[in-house]
PDB file of C-alpha atoms in Angstrom:
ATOM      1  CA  UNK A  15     -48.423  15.709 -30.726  1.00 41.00           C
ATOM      2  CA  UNK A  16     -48.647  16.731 -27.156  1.00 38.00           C
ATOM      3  CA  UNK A  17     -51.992  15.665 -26.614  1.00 34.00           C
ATOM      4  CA  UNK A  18     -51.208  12.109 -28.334  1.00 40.00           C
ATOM      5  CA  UNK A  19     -48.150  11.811 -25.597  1.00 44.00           C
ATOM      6  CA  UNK A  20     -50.443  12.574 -23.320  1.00 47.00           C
ATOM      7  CA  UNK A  21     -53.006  10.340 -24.184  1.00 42.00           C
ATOM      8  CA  UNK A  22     -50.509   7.271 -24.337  1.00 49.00           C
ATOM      9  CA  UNK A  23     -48.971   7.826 -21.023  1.00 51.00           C
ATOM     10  CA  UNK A  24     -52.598   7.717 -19.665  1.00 47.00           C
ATOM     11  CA  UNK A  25     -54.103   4.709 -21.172  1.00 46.00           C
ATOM     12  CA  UNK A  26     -52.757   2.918 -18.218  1.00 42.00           C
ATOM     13  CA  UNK A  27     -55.293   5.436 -16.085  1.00 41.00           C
ATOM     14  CA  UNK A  28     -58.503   2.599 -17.498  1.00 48.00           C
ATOM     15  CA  UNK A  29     -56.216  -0.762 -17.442  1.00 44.00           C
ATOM     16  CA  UNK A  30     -54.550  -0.388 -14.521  1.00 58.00           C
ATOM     17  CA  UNK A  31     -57.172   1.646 -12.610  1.00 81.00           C
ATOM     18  CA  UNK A  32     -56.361   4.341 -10.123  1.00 88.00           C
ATOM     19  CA  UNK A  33     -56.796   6.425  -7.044  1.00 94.00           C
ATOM     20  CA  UNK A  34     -58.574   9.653  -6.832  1.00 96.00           C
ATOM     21  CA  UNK A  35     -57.560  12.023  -3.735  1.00 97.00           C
ATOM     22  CA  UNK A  36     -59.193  15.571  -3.642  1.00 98.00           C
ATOM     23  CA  UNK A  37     -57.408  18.410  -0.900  1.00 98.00           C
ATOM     24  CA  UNK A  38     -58.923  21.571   0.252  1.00 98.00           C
ATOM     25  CA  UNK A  39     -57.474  24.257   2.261  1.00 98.00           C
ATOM     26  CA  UNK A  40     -58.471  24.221   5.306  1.00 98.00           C
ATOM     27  CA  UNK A  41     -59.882  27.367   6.491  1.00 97.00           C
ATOM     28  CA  UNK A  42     -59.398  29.190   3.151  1.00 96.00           C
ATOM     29  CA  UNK A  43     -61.873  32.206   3.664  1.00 96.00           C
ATOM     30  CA  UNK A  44     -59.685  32.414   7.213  1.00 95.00           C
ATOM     31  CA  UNK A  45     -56.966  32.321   5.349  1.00 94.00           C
ATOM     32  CA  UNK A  46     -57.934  35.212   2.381  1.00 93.00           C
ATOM     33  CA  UNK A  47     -59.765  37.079   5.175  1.00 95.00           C
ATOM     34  CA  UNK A  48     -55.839  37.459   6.410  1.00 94.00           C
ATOM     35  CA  UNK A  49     -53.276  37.706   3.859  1.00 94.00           C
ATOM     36  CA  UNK A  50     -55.455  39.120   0.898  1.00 94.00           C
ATOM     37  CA  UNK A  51     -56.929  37.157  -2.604  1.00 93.00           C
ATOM     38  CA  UNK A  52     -53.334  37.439  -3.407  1.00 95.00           C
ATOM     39  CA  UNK A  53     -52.125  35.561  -0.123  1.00 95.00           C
ATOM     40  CA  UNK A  54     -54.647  32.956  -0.506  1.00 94.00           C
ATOM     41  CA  UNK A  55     -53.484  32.377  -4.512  1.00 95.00           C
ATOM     42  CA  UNK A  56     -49.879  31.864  -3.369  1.00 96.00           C
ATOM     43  CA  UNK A  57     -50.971  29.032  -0.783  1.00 96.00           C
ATOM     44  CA  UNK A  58     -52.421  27.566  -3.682  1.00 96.00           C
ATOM     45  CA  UNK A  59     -49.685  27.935  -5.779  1.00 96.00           C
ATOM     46  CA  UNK A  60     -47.602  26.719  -3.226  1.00 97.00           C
ATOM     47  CA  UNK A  61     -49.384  23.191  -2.565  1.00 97.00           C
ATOM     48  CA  UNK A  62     -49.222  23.128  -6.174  1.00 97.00           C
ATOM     49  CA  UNK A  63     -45.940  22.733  -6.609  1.00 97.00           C
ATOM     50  CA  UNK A  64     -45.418  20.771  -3.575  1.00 98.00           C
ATOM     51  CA  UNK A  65     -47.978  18.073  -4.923  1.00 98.00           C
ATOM     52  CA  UNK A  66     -46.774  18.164  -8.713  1.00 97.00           C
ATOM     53  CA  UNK A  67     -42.973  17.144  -7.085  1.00 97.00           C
ATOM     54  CA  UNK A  68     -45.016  14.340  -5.216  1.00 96.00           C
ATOM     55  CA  UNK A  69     -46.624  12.866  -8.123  1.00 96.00           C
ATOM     56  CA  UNK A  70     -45.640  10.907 -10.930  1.00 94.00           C
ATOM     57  CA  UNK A  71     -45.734  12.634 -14.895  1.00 94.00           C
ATOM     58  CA  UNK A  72     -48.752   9.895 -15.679  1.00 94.00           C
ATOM     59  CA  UNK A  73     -51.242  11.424 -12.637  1.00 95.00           C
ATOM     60  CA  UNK A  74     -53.188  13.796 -12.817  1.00 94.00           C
ATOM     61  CA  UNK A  75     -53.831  17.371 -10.750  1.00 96.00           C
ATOM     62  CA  UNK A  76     -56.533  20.009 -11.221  1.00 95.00           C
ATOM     63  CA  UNK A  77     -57.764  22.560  -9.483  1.00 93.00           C
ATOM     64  CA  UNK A  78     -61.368  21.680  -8.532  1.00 90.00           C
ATOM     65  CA  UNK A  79     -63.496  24.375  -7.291  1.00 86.00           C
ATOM     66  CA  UNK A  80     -62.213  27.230  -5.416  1.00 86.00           C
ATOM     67  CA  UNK A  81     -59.537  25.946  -2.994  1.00 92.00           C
ATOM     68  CA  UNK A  82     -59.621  22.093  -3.735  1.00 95.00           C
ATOM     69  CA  UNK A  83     -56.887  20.130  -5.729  1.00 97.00           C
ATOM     70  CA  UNK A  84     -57.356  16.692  -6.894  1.00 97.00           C
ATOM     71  CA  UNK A  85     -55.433  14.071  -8.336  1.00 97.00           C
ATOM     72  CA  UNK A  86     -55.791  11.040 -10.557  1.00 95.00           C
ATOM     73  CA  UNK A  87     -53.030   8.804  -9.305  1.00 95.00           C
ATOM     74  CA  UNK A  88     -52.786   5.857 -12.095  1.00 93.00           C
ATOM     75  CA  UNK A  89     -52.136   2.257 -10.997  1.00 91.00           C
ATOM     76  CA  UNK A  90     -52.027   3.745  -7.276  1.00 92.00           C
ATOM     77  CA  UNK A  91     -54.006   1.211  -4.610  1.00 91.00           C
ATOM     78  CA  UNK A  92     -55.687   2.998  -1.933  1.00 90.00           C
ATOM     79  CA  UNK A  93     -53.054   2.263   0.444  1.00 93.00           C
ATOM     80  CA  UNK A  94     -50.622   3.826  -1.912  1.00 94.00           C
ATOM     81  CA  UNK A  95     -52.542   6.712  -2.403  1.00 95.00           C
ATOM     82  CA  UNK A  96     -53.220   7.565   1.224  1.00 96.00           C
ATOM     83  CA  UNK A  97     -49.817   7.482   1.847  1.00 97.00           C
ATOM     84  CA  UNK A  98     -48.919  10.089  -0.843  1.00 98.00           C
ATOM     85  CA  UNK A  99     -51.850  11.914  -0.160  1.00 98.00           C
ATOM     86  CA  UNK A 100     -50.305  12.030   3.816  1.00 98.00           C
ATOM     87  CA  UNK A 101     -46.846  12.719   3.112  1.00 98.00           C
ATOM     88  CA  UNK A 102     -48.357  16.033   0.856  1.00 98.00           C
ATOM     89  CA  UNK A 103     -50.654  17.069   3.860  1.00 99.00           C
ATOM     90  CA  UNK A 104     -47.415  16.857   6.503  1.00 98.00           C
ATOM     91  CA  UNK A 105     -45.329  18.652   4.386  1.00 98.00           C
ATOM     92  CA  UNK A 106     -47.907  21.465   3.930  1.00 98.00           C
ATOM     93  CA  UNK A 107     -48.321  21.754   7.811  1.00 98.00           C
ATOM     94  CA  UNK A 108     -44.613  21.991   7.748  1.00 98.00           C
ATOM     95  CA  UNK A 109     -44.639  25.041   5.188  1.00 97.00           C
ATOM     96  CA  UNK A 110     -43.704  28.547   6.433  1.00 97.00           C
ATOM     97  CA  UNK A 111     -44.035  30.868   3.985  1.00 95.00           C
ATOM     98  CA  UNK A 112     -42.989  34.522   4.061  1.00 94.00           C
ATOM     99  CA  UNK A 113     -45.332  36.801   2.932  1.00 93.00           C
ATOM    100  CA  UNK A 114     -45.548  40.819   3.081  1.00 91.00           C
ATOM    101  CA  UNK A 115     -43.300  40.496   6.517  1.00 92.00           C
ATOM    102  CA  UNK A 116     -45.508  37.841   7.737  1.00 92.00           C
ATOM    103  CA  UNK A 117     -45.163  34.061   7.990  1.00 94.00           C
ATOM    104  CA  UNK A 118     -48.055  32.496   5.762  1.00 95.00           C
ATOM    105  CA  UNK A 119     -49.090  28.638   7.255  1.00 96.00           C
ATOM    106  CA  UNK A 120     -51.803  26.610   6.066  1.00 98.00           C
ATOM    107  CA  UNK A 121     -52.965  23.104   6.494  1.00 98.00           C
ATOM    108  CA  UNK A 122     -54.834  20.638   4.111  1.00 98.00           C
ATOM    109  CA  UNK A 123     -57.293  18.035   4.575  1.00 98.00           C
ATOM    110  CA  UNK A 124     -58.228  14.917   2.105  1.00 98.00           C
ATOM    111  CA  UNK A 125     -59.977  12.485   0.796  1.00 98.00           C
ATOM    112  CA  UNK A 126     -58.619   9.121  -0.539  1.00 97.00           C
ATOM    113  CA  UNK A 127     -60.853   6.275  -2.492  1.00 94.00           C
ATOM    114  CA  UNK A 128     -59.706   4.129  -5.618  1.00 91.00           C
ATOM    115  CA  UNK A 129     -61.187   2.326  -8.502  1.00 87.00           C
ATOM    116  CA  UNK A 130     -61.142  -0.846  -7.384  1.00 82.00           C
ATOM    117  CA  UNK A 131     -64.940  -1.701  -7.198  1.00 71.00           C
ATOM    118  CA  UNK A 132     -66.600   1.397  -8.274  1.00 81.00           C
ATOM    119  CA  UNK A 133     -68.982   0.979 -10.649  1.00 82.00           C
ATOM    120  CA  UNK A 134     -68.604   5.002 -12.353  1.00 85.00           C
ATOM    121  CA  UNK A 135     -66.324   7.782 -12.300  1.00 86.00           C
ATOM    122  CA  UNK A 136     -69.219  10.016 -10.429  1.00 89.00           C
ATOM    123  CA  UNK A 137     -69.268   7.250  -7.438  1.00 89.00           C
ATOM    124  CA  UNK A 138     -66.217   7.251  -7.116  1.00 90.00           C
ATOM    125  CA  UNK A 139     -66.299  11.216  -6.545  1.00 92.00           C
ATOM    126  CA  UNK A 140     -69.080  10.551  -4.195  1.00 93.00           C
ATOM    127  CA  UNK A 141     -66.888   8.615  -2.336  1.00 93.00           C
ATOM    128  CA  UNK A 142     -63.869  10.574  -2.153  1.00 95.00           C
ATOM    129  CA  UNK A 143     -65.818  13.722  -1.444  1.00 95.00           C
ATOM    130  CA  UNK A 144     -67.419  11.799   1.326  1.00 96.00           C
ATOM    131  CA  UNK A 145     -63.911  11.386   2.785  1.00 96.00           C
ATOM    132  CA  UNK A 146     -62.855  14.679   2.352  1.00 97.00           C
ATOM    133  CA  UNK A 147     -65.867  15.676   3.938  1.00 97.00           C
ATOM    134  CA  UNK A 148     -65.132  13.040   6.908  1.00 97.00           C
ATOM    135  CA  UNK A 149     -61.822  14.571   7.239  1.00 98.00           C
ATOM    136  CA  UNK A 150     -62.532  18.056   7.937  1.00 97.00           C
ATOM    137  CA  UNK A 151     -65.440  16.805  10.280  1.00 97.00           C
ATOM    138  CA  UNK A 152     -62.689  15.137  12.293  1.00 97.00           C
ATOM    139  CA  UNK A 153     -61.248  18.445  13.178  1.00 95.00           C
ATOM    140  CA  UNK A 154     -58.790  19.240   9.627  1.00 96.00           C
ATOM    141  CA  UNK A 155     -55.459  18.383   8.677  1.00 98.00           C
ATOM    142  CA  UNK A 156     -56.215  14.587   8.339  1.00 98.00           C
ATOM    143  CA  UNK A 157     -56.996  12.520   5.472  1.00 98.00           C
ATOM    144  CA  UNK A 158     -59.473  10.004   5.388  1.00 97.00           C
ATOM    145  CA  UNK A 159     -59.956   7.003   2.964  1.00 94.00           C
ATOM    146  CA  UNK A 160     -62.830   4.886   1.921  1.00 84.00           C
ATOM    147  CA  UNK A 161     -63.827   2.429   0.340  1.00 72.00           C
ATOM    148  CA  UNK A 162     -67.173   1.200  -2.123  1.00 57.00           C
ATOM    149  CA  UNK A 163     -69.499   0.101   0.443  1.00 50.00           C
ATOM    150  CA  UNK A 164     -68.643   2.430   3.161  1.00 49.00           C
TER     151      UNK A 164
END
């Protein structure tokens, strides 16, 4: 029954199209190198919330890879998308988090691209991993958007 919910809130994801974004934690091994495994989970856990209260119940999050979220945002334009994806990474550079009598900061950078004129699913990761990869070459804690053709 829960999968069948599911699956009907999502059929919009193919008609309507949709954004992907993909965040990683900038300077993660930095980051476990300092607080611990367990310091770098809670970061994680903690942009997981914060990006689960950002999004809508018909988008999509998973962790992807070690220290990288992304996110299926249905019917979302690019514009729309970069500006969620945004208001998530300035609100994570805003985070102070206590941890073991230490404040715990991170930053995120991002990658935005949508459906629009992508041909598959896999260029469309290209694309957005080619952002995210833009991003952090710009010096972190930006997100960068593309588009098919760029």
């Amino acid at each position: 029954m829960l999968f069948k919910k599911s699956s009907e809130k999502r059929k919009s994801f193919v008609i309507k199209g949709f954004s992907l974004v993909i965040f990683d934690i900038d300077d993660f091994k930095k980051l476990n190198d300092t607080y611990g495994h367990e310091g770098g989970d809670l970061s994680l856990k903690v942009l997981s919330r914060l990006i689960l209260k950002r999004i809508r119940s018909v988008d999509l999050a998973a962790r992807w890879g070690g220290d990288e979220i992304i996110l299926g945002l249905v019917g979302a334009n690019a514009s729309d998308a970069f500006k969620i994806a945004n208001d998530i990474r300035e609100k994570t550079a805003k985070l102070k988090i206590k941890y073991l009598n230490k404040i715990l900061s991170f930053t995120v950078s991002g990658g935005v691209a949508d459906s629009h004129r992508a041909k598959s699913f896999n260029d469309l990761f290209r694309l957005v991993d080619k952002a995210l990869y833009k991003a952090k070459k710009q010096g972190k804690n930006k997100i960068v958007g593309l588009s098919v053709g760029a």
